[in-house]
Amino acid sequence: MSPATITSQLKEKFPEAILDITEFADEKILHIKSQHILLVLTALKSAGYNFLADLTAIDNLTLGGFERFAVSYHLLCHETAERLTVKAYVSEEKPTLPSVESLWKTADWQEREVFDLYGIIFEEHPNLTRIMNPDDYEGYPLRKDYPRLGRKERDDFPVVNRGIRKKKPLE
Amino acid sequence: MNRVTEQPIETDKMVLNFGPQHPSTHGTLRIIMELEGETVKKATPEIGFLHSGFEKLGEDLDFNQYITITDRMNYLSPLCNNVAYALAAEKLMDLKVSKRTEYIRVLMCELSRIADHLLNVGMLAVDLGALTAFLYGFRLREDIYDLFEIATGTRLTTSYTLVGGLMRDIPDGYDKAVIKVLDETVEVTNEIETLLNKNRIWQDRTKDIGSISKEDAISYGISGPMARASGIDWDIRVNEPPYSSYEDFDFDVAIALNGDVFDRYLVRMEEIRQSIKICRQSLDKMPTGDVSIDPDLGFSLPPKDEVYNSIEGLIYHFEVTMPNRGMTPPVGEAYVPTESPNGELGFYIVSDGTRTPYRVRTRPPSLMNYSIFSKLIEGHMLSDVPAILGSFNVIAGELDR
């Protein structure tokens, strides 16, 4: 099913879920409310979009959008070789949305990565822990209000003393 | 069963920490395995040891500067990353590059594919004890890196593409050098296959090891040679709307059906052959022309010769690179998938209209491919772990970014 027909079908089927349908560089982008993501993606999967190519997030702090965060899903249909982007909008106060791990196992690690770098919580995810950063890391580095040079985390690294005596400086 | 007491032998589970600096991980991966005897009962991979914040850095660098970062992601085939990123930026800005640029990009991508697959097959072989195949592959890879050095000036950190073109044209007589290496590649692939294909030990250690079913491959988002070894007939160069003039080339897509380590090896070997074909065609049909786009658009950097030797060139260079000048892409987003040696390498760029991208996301094939790993090795012997890991070709730089 081509992206144009499937998006119009979805708009009829879930009128309350879809915020907008836009197009950039001849590719359709479906903007939806985050609580309906599982419904919409289940419908898309049964319509032939069987491959979740990529799952990531965008912090819309200065870009502007429906909400602070957008979680974007890049779907691929192996039959017709067509791609579709779905963006689910998540608010800053309650950054939660349903996990799609039940549809695609690849969402497991990708959702963990989004959680690690953006602090977006995926409900009913089997193991939502940090994947890139250490478990005791504070903050979410890819958020726009996180400074590029970090928050002095490096200064607090514990010093490992292996019992090696310091060399005396040459006189 | 103990022969004397006729009681079952009690064995405790042993927890083995594999990595992060184990030689057969070829990077920094850590797997915590629970063993019962020599059988892996449970495996928990831990990644992130090479997390460098490349995506955060991309939000502060402009479109051409970020190309240097893409080199460091997949350090076995940096040219593929350069090309993929340039394609994404060009789609965002709606730029058309010249035919010659596209052909040179195809040539470079396929040469990196050969180098990447040769190294991967060699590494897999050396992990299983076959040193000779590794040495054959590694020596040839050295020659291919020499070709990169001739064209780009460096061996690893190539940074060859620019948004809208290439850093420089290939030098005169480059085709002769490439053909010489390609002829050697044919010999080396034949030699490696003679050494391994019908080798009893090789077959015992790779057949029916780590089989991925077709359904699992789709569910886990696996792409590239690994997906094709599982019987998924999907190659972005052929099946999707073509990028970078791949429609002009005549080649076949290698697929296999069992999805085990042996099939992944066979697919990679066949892809080397097909890449040789593409390289030859691209040299034969190489169009003449310019490799950078019209400078009046304000996107491309002027030739270095002009920058150093004329005042106009220097002023123009400043105009492009100064913080408040230069590129102004439209507000929007673009996702471009490309077929890298490991699988679908995609770049997703969101722009807010300024000269730096708002968000640069890399879709790393290694991350999705590696996510099935713990499921695959459960139930296998410990000695199969390096075989399966080797057949994945996990690149830590790309995995963690």
mmCIF file of C-alpha atoms in Angstrom, chain A:
data_model
loop_
_atom_site.group_PDB
_atom_site.id
_atom_site.type_symbol
_atom_site.label_atom_id
_atom_site.label_comp_id
_atom_site.label_asym_id
_atom_site.label_seq_id
_atom_site.Cartn_x
_atom_site.Cartn_y
_atom_site.Cartn_z
ATOM 1 C CA MET A 1 0.000 0.000 0.000
ATOM 2 C CA SER A 2 1.450 3.340 -0.933
ATOM 3 C CA PRO A 3 2.127 5.882 1.818
ATOM 4 C CA ALA A 4 -0.548 8.233 0.453
ATOM 5 C CA THR A 5 -3.357 5.677 0.624
ATOM 6 C CA ILE A 6 -2.336 4.245 3.983
ATOM 7 C CA THR A 7 -2.106 7.663 5.618
ATOM 8 C CA SER A 8 -5.546 8.679 4.363
ATOM 9 C CA GLN A 9 -6.957 5.341 5.507
ATOM 10 C CA LEU A 10 -5.447 5.793 8.945
ATOM 11 C CA LYS A 11 -6.863 9.275 9.145
ATOM 12 C CA GLU A 12 -10.346 7.861 8.638
ATOM 13 C CA LYS A 13 -9.746 5.017 11.053
ATOM 14 C CA PHE A 14 -8.116 6.949 13.910
ATOM 15 C CA PRO A 15 -9.235 10.578 13.527
ATOM 16 C CA GLU A 16 -8.419 11.406 17.151
ATOM 17 C CA ALA A 17 -4.863 10.000 16.963
ATOM 18 C CA ILE A 18 -3.519 11.856 13.946
ATOM 19 C CA LEU A 19 -2.330 15.391 14.450
ATOM 20 C CA ASP A 20 -1.094 16.140 10.971
ATOM 21 C CA ILE A 21 0.229 14.621 7.758
ATOM 22 C CA THR A 22 3.105 16.475 6.124
ATOM 23 C CA GLU A 23 5.424 15.831 3.247
ATOM 24 C CA PHE A 24 9.082 16.659 2.770
ATOM 25 C CA ALA A 25 11.216 15.645 -0.217
ATOM 26 C CA ASP A 26 8.381 13.449 -1.542
ATOM 27 C CA GLU A 27 8.164 11.467 1.679
ATOM 28 C CA LYS A 28 5.106 11.327 3.887
ATOM 29 C CA ILE A 29 5.445 12.011 7.594
ATOM 30 C CA LEU A 30 2.627 11.019 9.903
ATOM 31 C CA HIS A 31 2.369 13.057 13.111
ATOM 32 C CA ILE A 32 0.400 11.322 15.839
ATOM 33 C CA LYS A 33 -0.391 11.530 19.540
ATOM 34 C CA SER A 34 1.914 9.303 21.547
ATOM 35 C CA GLN A 35 -0.721 7.280 23.429
ATOM 36 C CA HIS A 36 -2.029 5.869 20.123
ATOM 37 C CA ILE A 37 1.364 4.756 18.800
ATOM 38 C CA LEU A 38 0.826 1.067 19.415
ATOM 39 C CA LEU A 39 -2.553 1.094 17.631
ATOM 40 C CA VAL A 40 -1.254 2.998 14.627
ATOM 41 C CA LEU A 41 1.889 0.904 14.251
ATOM 42 C CA THR A 42 -0.097 -2.339 14.586
ATOM 43 C CA ALA A 43 -2.353 -1.135 11.773
ATOM 44 C CA LEU A 44 0.673 -0.171 9.673
ATOM 45 C CA LYS A 45 2.363 -3.498 10.314
ATOM 46 C CA SER A 46 -0.676 -5.412 9.143
ATOM 47 C CA ALA A 47 -0.866 -3.139 6.089
ATOM 48 C CA GLY A 48 2.562 -4.368 4.964
ATOM 49 C CA TYR A 49 5.072 -2.116 6.731
ATOM 50 C CA ASN A 50 6.847 -5.108 8.211
ATOM 51 C CA PHE A 51 10.306 -3.699 8.955
ATOM 52 C CA LEU A 52 11.121 -1.135 11.628
ATOM 53 C CA ALA A 53 14.261 0.370 10.166
ATOM 54 C CA ASP A 54 14.964 3.011 12.742
ATOM 55 C CA LEU A 55 13.594 4.399 15.986
ATOM 56 C CA THR A 56 14.907 7.635 17.389
ATOM 57 C CA ALA A 57 13.841 10.848 19.074
ATOM 58 C CA ILE A 58 14.126 14.560 18.511
ATOM 59 C CA ASP A 59 14.123 17.250 21.170
ATOM 60 C CA ASN A 60 11.924 20.036 19.816
ATOM 61 C CA LEU A 61 13.046 22.603 22.407
ATOM 62 C CA THR A 62 13.983 25.299 19.899
ATOM 63 C CA LEU A 63 12.660 23.702 16.723
ATOM 64 C CA GLY A 64 9.026 23.823 17.771
ATOM 65 C CA GLY A 65 6.458 21.136 17.320
ATOM 66 C CA PHE A 66 3.337 19.712 18.865
ATOM 67 C CA GLU A 67 5.193 18.693 22.035
ATOM 68 C CA ARG A 68 8.699 18.854 23.512
ATOM 69 C CA PHE A 69 9.857 15.445 22.224
ATOM 70 C CA ALA A 70 9.092 13.582 19.037
ATOM 71 C CA VAL A 71 9.817 9.863 18.804
ATOM 72 C CA SER A 72 10.199 8.975 15.144
ATOM 73 C CA TYR A 73 9.744 5.546 13.611
ATOM 74 C CA HIS A 74 11.054 4.785 10.121
ATOM 75 C CA LEU A 75 9.090 1.943 8.612
ATOM 76 C CA LEU A 76 9.847 -0.028 5.485
ATOM 77 C CA CYS A 77 7.501 -2.191 3.439
ATOM 78 C CA HIS A 78 9.478 -5.013 1.861
ATOM 79 C CA GLU A 79 6.729 -5.752 -0.655
ATOM 80 C CA THR A 80 6.403 -2.346 -2.274
ATOM 81 C CA ALA A 81 9.791 -0.933 -1.193
ATOM 82 C CA GLU A 82 8.170 2.142 0.290
ATOM 83 C CA ARG A 83 9.120 3.981 3.427
ATOM 84 C CA LEU A 84 7.044 5.944 5.887
ATOM 85 C CA THR A 85 8.005 8.072 8.876
ATOM 86 C CA VAL A 86 5.749 8.178 11.926
ATOM 87 C CA LYS A 87 6.394 10.784 14.593
ATOM 88 C CA ALA A 88 4.806 10.429 18.009
ATOM 89 C CA TYR A 89 4.803 13.513 20.218
ATOM 90 C CA VAL A 90 5.649 13.221 23.904
ATOM 91 C CA SER A 91 5.249 16.011 26.433
ATOM 92 C CA GLU A 92 7.991 17.241 28.726
ATOM 93 C CA GLU A 93 5.947 16.791 31.918
ATOM 94 C CA LYS A 94 5.000 13.176 31.250
ATOM 95 C CA PRO A 95 7.503 11.695 28.788
ATOM 96 C CA THR A 96 5.932 8.267 28.447
ATOM 97 C CA LEU A 97 4.562 6.299 25.530
ATOM 98 C CA PRO A 98 3.774 2.627 24.916
ATOM 99 C CA SER A 99 6.632 0.350 23.883
ATOM 100 C CA VAL A 100 6.446 -1.333 20.481
ATOM 101 C CA GLU A 101 8.759 -4.158 21.537
ATOM 102 C CA SER A 102 5.815 -6.563 21.197
ATOM 103 C CA LEU A 103 5.648 -5.776 17.456
ATOM 104 C CA TRP A 104 9.349 -5.696 16.614
ATOM 105 C CA LYS A 105 12.113 -7.117 18.773
ATOM 106 C CA THR A 106 14.521 -4.544 17.344
ATOM 107 C CA ALA A 107 12.654 -1.880 19.333
ATOM 108 C CA ASP A 108 14.129 -3.360 22.526
ATOM 109 C CA TRP A 109 17.595 -1.874 22.185
ATOM 110 C CA GLN A 110 16.516 1.161 20.219
ATOM 111 C CA GLU A 111 13.995 2.170 22.876
ATOM 112 C CA ARG A 112 16.649 1.660 25.510
ATOM 113 C CA GLU A 113 18.898 4.002 23.576
ATOM 114 C CA VAL A 114 16.184 6.676 23.368
ATOM 115 C CA PHE A 115 15.523 6.253 27.097
ATOM 116 C CA ASP A 116 19.225 6.569 27.842
ATOM 117 C CA LEU A 117 19.837 9.673 25.749
ATOM 118 C CA TYR A 118 16.479 11.463 26.055
ATOM 119 C CA GLY A 119 14.828 10.150 29.205
ATOM 120 C CA ILE A 120 11.662 9.097 27.401
ATOM 121 C CA ILE A 121 10.012 6.199 29.215
ATOM 122 C CA PHE A 122 8.556 3.331 27.212
ATOM 123 C CA GLU A 123 5.771 1.598 29.096
ATOM 124 C CA GLU A 124 5.808 -2.198 29.290
ATOM 125 C CA HIS A 125 9.344 -2.412 27.977
ATOM 126 C CA PRO A 126 10.925 -5.634 29.328
ATOM 127 C CA ASN A 127 14.229 -4.125 30.401
ATOM 128 C CA LEU A 128 14.341 -0.343 30.278
ATOM 129 C CA THR A 129 17.858 0.423 31.493
ATOM 130 C CA ARG A 130 20.619 2.625 30.183
ATOM 131 C CA ILE A 131 22.475 1.134 27.244
ATOM 132 C CA MET A 132 25.185 3.590 26.196
ATOM 133 C CA ASN A 133 25.936 5.452 29.429
ATOM 134 C CA PRO A 134 26.749 3.859 32.797
ATOM 135 C CA ASP A 135 23.815 2.957 35.019
ATOM 136 C CA ASP A 136 24.640 5.646 37.590
ATOM 137 C CA TYR A 137 24.788 8.419 34.991
ATOM 138 C CA GLU A 138 22.619 11.435 35.672
ATOM 139 C CA GLY A 139 20.905 13.467 32.999
ATOM 140 C CA TYR A 140 20.025 12.812 29.403
ATOM 141 C CA PRO A 141 22.828 13.894 27.065
ATOM 142 C CA LEU A 142 20.988 14.390 23.787
ATOM 143 C CA ARG A 143 18.454 16.805 25.241
ATOM 144 C CA LYS A 144 18.986 20.299 23.945
ATOM 145 C CA ASP A 145 19.352 21.773 27.437
ATOM 146 C CA TYR A 146 22.246 19.424 28.221
ATOM 147 C CA PRO A 147 25.543 21.239 27.553
ATOM 148 C CA ARG A 148 27.808 19.846 24.885
ATOM 149 C CA LEU A 149 30.812 19.832 27.212
ATOM 150 C CA GLY A 150 28.923 17.881 29.865
ATOM 151 C CA ARG A 151 28.201 18.741 33.466
ATOM 152 C CA LYS A 152 31.636 18.135 34.927
ATOM 153 C CA GLU A 153 30.978 14.401 35.208
ATOM 154 C CA ARG A 154 34.620 13.706 34.508
ATOM 155 C CA ASP A 155 35.730 15.574 37.610
ATOM 156 C CA ASP A 156 33.927 13.090 39.828
ATOM 157 C CA PHE A 157 35.487 9.906 38.493
ATOM 158 C CA PRO A 158 36.788 7.845 41.420
ATOM 159 C CA VAL A 159 40.558 7.592 41.505
ATOM 160 C CA VAL A 160 41.787 4.012 41.302
ATOM 161 C CA ASN A 161 44.804 3.558 43.504
ATOM 162 C CA ARG A 162 46.660 0.424 42.520
ATOM 163 C CA GLY A 163 49.301 0.844 45.185
ATOM 164 C CA ILE A 164 51.821 2.282 42.788
ATOM 165 C CA ARG A 165 54.006 4.860 44.400
ATOM 166 C CA LYS A 166 54.422 8.130 42.624
ATOM 167 C CA LYS A 167 57.807 8.752 41.103
ATOM 168 C CA LYS A 168 59.822 11.410 42.774
ATOM 169 C CA PRO A 169 60.167 14.431 40.531
ATOM 170 C CA LEU A 170 63.657 14.914 39.137
ATOM 171 C CA GLU A 171 65.637 17.519 40.900
#
